[in-house]
mmCIF file of C-alpha atoms and ligand atoms in Angstrom:
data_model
loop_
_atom_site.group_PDB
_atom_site.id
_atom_site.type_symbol
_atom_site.label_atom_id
_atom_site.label_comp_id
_atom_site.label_asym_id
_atom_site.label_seq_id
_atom_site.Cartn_x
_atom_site.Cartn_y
_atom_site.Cartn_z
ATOM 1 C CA UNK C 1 -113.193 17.665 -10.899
ATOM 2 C CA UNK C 2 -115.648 16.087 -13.084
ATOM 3 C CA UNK C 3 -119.155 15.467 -11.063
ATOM 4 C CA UNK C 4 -122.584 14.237 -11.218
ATOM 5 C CA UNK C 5 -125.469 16.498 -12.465
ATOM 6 C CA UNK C 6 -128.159 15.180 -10.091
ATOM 7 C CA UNK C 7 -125.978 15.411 -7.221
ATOM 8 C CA UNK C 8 -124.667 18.827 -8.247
ATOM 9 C CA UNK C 9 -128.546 19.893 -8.626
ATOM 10 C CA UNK C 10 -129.572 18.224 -4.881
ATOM 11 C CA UNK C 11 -126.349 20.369 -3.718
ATOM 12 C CA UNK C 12 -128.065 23.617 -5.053
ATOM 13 C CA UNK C 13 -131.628 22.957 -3.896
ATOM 14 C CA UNK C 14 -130.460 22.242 -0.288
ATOM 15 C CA UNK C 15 -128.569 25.610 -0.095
ATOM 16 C CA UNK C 16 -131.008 27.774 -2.080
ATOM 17 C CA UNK C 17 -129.078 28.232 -5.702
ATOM 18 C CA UNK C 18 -129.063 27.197 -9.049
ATOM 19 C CA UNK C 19 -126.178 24.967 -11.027
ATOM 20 C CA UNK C 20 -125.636 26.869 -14.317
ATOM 21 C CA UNK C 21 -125.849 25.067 -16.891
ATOM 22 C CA UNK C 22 -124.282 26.432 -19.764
ATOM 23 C CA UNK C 23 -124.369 25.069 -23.151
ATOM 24 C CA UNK C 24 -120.613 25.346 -25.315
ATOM 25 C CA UNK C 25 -119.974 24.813 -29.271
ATOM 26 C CA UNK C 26 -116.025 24.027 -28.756
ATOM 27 C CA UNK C 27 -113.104 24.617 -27.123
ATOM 28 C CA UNK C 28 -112.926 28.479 -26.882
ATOM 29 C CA UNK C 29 -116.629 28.769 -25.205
ATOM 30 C CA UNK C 30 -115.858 25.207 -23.055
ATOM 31 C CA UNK C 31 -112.955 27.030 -21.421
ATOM 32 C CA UNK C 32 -114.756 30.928 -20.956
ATOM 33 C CA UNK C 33 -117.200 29.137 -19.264
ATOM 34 C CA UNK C 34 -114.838 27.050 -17.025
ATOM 35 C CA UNK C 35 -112.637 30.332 -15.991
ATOM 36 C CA UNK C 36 -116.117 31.987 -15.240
ATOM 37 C CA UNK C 37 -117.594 29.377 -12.773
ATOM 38 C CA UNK C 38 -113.690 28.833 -11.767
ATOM 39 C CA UNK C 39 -113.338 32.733 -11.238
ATOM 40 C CA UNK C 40 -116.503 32.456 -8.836
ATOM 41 C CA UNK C 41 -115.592 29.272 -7.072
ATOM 42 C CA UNK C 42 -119.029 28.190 -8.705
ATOM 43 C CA UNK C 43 -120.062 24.901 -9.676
ATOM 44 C CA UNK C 44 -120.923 24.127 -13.129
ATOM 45 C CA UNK C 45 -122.693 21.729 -16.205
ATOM 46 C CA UNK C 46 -121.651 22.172 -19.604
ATOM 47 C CA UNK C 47 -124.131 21.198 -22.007
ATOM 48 C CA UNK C 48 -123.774 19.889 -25.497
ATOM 49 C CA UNK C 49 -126.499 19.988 -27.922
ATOM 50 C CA UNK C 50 -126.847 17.107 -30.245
ATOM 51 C CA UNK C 51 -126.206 19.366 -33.360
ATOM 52 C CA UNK C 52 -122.644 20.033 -31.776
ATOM 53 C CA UNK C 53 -121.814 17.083 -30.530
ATOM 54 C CA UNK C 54 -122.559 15.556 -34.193
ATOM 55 C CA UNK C 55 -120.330 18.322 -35.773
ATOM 56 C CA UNK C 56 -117.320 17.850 -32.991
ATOM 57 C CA UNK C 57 -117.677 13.595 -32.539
ATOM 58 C CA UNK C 58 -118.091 11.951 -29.393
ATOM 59 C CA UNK C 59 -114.557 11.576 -28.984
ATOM 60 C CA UNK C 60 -113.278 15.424 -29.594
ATOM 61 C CA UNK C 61 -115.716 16.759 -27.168
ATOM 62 C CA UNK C 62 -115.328 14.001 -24.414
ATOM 63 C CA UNK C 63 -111.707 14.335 -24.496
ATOM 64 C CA UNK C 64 -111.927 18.520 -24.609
ATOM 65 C CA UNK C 65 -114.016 18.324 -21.945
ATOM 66 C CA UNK C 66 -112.044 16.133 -20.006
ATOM 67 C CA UNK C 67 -108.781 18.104 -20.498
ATOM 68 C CA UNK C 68 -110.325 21.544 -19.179
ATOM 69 C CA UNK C 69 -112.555 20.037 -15.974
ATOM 70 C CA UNK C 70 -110.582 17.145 -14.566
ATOM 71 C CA UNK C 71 -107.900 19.270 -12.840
ATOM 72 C CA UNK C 72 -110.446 22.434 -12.417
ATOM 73 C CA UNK C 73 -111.052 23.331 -8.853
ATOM 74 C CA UNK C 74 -114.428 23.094 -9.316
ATOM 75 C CA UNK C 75 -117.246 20.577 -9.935
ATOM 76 C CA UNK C 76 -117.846 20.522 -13.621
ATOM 77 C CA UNK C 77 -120.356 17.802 -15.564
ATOM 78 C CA UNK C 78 -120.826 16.703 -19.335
ATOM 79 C CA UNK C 79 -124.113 17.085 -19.918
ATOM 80 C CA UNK C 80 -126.447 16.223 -23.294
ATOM 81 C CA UNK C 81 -129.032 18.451 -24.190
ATOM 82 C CA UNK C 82 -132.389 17.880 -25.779
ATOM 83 C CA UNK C 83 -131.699 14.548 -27.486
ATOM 84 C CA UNK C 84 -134.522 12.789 -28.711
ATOM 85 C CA UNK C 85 -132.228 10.560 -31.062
ATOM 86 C CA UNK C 86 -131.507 7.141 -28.857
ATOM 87 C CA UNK C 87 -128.339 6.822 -31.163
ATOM 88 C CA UNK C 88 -126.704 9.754 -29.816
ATOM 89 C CA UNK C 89 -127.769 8.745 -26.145
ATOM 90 C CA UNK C 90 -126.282 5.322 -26.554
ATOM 91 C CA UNK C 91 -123.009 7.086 -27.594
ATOM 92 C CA UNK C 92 -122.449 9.496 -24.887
ATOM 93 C CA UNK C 93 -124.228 6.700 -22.227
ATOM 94 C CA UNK C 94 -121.201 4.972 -23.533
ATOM 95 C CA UNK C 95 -118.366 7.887 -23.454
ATOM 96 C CA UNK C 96 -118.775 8.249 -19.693
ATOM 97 C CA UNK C 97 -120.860 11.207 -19.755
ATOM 98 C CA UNK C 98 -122.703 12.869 -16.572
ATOM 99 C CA UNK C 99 -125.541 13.128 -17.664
ATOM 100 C CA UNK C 100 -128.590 13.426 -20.559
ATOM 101 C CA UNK C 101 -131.586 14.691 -21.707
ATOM 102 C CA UNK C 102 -133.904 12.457 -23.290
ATOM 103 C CA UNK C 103 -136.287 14.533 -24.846
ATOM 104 C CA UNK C 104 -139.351 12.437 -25.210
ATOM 105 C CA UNK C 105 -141.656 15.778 -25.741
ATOM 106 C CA UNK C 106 -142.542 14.803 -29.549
ATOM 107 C CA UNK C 107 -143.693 11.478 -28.672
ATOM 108 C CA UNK C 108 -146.878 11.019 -27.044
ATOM 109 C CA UNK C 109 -147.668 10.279 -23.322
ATOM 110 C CA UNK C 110 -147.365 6.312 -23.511
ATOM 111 C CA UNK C 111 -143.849 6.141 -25.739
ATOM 112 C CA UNK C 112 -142.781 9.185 -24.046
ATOM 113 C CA UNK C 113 -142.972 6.470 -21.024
ATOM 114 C CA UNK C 114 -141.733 3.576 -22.146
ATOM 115 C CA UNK C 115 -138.755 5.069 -23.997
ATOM 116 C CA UNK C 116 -138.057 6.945 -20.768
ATOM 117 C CA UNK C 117 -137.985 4.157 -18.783
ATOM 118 C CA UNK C 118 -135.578 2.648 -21.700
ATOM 119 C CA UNK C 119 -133.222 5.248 -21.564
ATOM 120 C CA UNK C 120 -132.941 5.396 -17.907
ATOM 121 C CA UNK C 121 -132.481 1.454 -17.759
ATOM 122 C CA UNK C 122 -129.383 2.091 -19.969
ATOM 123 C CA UNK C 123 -128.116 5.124 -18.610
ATOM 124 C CA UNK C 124 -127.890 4.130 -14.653
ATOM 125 C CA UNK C 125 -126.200 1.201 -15.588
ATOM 126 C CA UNK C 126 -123.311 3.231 -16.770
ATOM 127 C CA UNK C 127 -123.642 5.421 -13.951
ATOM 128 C CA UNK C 128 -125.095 8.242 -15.985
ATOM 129 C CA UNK C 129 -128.085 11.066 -14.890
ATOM 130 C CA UNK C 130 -131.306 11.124 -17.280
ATOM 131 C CA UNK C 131 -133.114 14.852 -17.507
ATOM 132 C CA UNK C 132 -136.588 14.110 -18.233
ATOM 133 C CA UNK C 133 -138.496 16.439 -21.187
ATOM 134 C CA UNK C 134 -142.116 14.865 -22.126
ATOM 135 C CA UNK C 135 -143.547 18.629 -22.448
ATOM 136 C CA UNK C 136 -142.548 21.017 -24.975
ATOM 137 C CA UNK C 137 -140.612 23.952 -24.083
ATOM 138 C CA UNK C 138 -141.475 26.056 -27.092
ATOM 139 C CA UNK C 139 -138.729 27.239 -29.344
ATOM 140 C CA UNK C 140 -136.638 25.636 -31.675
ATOM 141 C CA UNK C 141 -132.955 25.008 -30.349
ATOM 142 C CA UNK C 142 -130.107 24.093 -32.295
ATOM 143 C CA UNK C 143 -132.868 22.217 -35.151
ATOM 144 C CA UNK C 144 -134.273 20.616 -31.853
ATOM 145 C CA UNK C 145 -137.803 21.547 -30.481
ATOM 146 C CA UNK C 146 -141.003 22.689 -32.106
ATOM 147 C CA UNK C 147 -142.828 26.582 -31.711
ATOM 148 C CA UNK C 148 -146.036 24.994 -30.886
ATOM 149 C CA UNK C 149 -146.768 23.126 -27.615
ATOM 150 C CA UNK C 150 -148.015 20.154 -28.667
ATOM 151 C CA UNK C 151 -147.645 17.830 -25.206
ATOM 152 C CA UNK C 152 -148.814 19.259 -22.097
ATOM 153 C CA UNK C 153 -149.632 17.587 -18.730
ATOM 154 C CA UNK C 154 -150.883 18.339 -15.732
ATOM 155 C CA UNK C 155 -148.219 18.444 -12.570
ATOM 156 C CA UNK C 156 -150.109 15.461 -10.985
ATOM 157 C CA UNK C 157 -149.133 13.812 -14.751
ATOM 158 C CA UNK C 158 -145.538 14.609 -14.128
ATOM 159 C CA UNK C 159 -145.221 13.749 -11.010
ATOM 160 C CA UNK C 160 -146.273 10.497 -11.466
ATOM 161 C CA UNK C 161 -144.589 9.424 -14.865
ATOM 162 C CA UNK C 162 -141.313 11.228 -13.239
ATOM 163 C CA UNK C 163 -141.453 8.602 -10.292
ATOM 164 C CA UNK C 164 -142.925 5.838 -12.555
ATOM 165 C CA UNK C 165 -139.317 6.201 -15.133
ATOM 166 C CA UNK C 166 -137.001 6.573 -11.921
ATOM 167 C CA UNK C 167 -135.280 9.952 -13.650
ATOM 168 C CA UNK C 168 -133.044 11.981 -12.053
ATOM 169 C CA UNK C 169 -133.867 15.278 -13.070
ATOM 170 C CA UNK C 170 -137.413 17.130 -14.417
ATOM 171 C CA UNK C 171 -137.987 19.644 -17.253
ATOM 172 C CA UNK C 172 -141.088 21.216 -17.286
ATOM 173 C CA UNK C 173 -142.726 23.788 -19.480
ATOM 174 C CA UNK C 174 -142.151 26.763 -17.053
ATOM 175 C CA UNK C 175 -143.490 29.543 -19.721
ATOM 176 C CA UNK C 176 -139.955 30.166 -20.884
ATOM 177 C CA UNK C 177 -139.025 29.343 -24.368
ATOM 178 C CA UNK C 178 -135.945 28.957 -26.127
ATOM 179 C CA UNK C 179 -134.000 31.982 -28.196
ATOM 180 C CA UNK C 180 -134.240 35.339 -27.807
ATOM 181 C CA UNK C 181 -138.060 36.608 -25.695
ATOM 182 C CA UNK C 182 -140.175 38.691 -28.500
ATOM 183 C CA UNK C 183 -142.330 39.841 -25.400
ATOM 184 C CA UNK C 184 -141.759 39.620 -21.963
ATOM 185 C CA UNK C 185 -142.770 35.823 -21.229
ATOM 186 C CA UNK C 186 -146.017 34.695 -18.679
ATOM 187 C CA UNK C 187 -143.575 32.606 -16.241
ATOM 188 C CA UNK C 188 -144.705 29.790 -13.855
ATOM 189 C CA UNK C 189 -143.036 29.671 -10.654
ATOM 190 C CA UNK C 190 -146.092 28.482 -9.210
ATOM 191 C CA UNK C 191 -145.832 25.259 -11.235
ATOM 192 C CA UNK C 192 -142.764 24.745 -9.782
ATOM 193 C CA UNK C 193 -143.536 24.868 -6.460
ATOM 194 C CA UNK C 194 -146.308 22.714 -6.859
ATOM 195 C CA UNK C 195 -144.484 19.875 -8.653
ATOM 196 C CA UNK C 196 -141.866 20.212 -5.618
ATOM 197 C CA UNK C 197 -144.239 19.262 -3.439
ATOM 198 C CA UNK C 198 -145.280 16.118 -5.335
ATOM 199 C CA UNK C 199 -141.745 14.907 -6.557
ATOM 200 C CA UNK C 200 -138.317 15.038 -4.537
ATOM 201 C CA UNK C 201 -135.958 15.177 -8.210
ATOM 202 C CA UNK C 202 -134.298 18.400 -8.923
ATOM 203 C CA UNK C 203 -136.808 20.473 -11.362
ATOM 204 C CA UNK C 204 -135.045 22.545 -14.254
ATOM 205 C CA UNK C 205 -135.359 25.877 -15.709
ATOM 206 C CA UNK C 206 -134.749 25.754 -19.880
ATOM 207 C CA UNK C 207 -135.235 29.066 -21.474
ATOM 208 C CA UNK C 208 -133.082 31.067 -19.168
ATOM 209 C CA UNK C 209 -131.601 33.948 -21.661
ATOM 210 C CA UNK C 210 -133.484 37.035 -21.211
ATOM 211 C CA UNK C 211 -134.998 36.584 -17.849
ATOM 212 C CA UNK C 212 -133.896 38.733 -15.404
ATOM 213 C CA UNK C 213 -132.203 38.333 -11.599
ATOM 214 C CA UNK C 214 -135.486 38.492 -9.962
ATOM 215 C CA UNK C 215 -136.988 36.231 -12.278
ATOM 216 C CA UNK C 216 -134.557 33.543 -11.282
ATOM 217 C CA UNK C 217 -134.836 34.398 -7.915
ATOM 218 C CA UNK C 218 -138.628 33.328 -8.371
ATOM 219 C CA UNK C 219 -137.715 30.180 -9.811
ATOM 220 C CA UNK C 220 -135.012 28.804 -7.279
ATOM 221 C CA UNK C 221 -137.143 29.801 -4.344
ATOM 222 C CA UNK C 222 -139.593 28.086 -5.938
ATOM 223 C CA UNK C 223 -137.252 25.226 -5.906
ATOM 224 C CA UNK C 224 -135.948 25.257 -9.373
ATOM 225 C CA UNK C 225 -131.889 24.256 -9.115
ATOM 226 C CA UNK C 226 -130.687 23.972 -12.496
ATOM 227 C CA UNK C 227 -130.694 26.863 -15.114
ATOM 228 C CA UNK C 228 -130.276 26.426 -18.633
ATOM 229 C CA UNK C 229 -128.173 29.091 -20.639
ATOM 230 C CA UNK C 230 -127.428 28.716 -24.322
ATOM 231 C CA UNK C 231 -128.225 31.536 -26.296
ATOM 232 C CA UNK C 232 -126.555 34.242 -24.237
ATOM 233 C CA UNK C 233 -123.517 32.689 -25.252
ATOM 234 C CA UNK C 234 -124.093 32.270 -28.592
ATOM 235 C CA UNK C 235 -124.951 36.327 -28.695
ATOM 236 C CA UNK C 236 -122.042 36.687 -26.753
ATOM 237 C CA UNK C 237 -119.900 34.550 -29.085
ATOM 238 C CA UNK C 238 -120.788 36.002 -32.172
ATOM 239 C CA UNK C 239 -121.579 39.671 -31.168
ATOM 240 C CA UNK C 240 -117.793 39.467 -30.283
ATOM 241 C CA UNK C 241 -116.491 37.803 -33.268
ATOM 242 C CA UNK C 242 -118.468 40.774 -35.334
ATOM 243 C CA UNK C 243 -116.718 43.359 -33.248
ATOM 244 C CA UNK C 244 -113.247 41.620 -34.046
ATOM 245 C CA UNK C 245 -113.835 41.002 -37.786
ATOM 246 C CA UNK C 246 -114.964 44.950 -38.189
ATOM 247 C CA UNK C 247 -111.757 46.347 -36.833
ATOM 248 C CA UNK C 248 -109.913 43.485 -38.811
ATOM 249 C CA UNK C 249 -111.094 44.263 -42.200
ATOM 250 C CA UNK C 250 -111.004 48.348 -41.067
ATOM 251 C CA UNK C 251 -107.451 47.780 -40.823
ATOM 252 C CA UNK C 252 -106.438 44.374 -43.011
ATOM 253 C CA UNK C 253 -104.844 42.649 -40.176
ATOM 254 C CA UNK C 254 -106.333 39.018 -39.747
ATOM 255 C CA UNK C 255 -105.460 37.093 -36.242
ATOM 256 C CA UNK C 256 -107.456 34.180 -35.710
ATOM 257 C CA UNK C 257 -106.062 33.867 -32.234
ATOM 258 C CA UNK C 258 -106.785 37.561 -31.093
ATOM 259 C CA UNK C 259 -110.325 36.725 -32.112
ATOM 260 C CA UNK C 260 -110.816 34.019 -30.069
ATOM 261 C CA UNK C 261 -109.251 35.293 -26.952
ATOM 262 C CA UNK C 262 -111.927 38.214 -27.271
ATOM 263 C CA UNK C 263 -114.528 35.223 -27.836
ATOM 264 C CA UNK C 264 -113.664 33.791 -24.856
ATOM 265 C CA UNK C 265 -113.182 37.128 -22.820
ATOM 266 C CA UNK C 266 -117.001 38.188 -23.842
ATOM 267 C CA UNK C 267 -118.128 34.679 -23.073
ATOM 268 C CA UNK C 268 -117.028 34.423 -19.830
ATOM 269 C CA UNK C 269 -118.150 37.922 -18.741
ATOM 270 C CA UNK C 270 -121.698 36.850 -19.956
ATOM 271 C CA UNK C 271 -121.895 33.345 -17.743
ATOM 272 C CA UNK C 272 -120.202 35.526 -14.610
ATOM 273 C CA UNK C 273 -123.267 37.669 -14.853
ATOM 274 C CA UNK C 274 -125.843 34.907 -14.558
ATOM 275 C CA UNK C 275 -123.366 32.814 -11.666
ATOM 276 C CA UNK C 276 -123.897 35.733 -9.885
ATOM 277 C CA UNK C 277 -128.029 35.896 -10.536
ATOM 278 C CA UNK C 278 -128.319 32.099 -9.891
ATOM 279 C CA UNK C 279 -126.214 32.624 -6.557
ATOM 280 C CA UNK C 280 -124.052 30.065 -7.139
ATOM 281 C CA UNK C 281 -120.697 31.768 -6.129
ATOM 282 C CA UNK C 282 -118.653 30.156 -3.452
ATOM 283 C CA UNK C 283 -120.472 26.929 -3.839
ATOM 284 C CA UNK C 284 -117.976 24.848 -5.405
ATOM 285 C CA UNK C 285 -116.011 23.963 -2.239
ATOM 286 C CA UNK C 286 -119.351 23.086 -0.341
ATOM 287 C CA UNK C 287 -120.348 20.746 -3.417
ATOM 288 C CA UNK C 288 -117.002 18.708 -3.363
ATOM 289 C CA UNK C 289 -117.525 18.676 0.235
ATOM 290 C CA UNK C 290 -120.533 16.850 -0.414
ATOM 291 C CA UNK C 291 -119.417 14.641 -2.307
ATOM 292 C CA UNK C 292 -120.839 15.579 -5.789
ATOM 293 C CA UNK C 293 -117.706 14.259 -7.464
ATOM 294 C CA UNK C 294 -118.006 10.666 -10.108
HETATM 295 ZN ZN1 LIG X 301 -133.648 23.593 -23.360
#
């Protein structure tokens, strides 16, 4: 069943887990994660990053999306990710998606506000979520994002401009960063916790590849309920594709479709790994029950 992201996240928080939310570049990753979180009885987001989402059309991956969640057991939403680019927001707004994330974090503080409170305007009118981003989280992700943090706030800061825009979900810098971890990262539960107390939104976790169970343990208890998970599937993905195309040329015998059920096979074993960490098995049936459903 396709759902709502906030709702899906508020689900989570009140029983002590975190929604994956797992970012796909077509149809062969879309449906590994789907059998994952459908294997689990889990509920799941599938995010879209703007660079796919350009290469696919609006259309495609609306209508791919639709096809694998609508009969699912599960909840399943059609999320955006990091979009500063109000023409692709408008577009998705537009296609019916859950949710977005308007990533303000290279404007500064007072545009980062108004355009915020822009973007929400447009986006509850069509019944659609708005993640909030006005920090950087470091790393560059799919050409999106800087190295350098160049916005930072206080929690206070957040707090306020958070209840000030009206959105429905909060990304803070958390000491994660996007990609794969050079050295083990300085994480910030603590910040969570504290912006928990001051704000009643679901707060997200971006970053999420290369942490490990107890780390995300830290972060939900904390009160973190949606976790972010791209580039595990990407290494996934291709680490799999590699594998096939070695024995392929080894043995000149080229089968596109044996490829990509390996693709998907190594994909979904990688996002039933972090279901598990995020302890979001079994939840699915509890979710619908609450009515996360749009
Ligand atoms: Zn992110």
């Amino acid at each position: 069943m396709i759902a709502s992201t906030s709702a899906m996240a508020a689900h989570a928080r009140e029983h002590g887990y975190a929604v994956p939310a797992v970012n796909v570049l077509d149809d062969i990753s879309l449906r590994a994660v789907v059998a994952a979180a459908v294997e689990a009885s889990a509920p799941l987001i599938v995010q879209i990053s703007v660079k796919t989402v350009k290469q696919l059309g609006t259309e495609l991956t609306t209508t791919t999306f639709r096809l694998a969640a609508q009969d699912a057991p599960i909840p399943v939403a059609l999320h955006l990710d990091h979009c500063p680019d109000r023409a692709v927001i408008s577009d998705v707004v537009a296609a019916g998606w859950s949710s977005v994330l308007f990533d303000a974090s290279d404007r500064d503080l007072a545009d980062a506000e108004r355009e915020t409170c822009e973007v929400v305007a447009q986006a509850h009118a069509a019944g659609v979520d708005v993640e909030s981003e006005i920090e950087n989280i470091v790393g560059v992700e799919d050409g999106v994002g800087s190295d350098v943090a160049l916005h930072a706030y206080s929690v206070e800061q957040l707090a306020d401009i958070a209840k000030r825009t009206g959105v429905d979900l909060l990304a803070p810098q958390l000491g994660t960063a996007h990609g794969q971890y050079k050295a083990r990262p300085v994480l910030l539960p603590d910040r969570v916790r504290r912006l928990a107390e001051l704000v009643d939104i679901p707060i997200v976790l971006h970053g999420g590849t290369g942490l490990t169970a107890e780390d995300f343990h830290a972060f939900i208890a904390a009160g973190v309920s949606k976790i972010n998970i791209s580039t595990a599937v990407k290494m996934a993905y291709m680490k799999a594709a590699a594998d096939h195309l070695d024995v392929a040329r080894a043995k000149d015998k080229w089968d596109p479709p044996t490829m990509f059920r390996q693709i998907q096979g190594a994909v979904t074993e990688a996002i039933a790994t972090h279901i598990e960490w995020f302890g979001a098995t079994g939840h699915a049936a509890g979710a619908l029950a609450a009515g996360v459903g749009r």
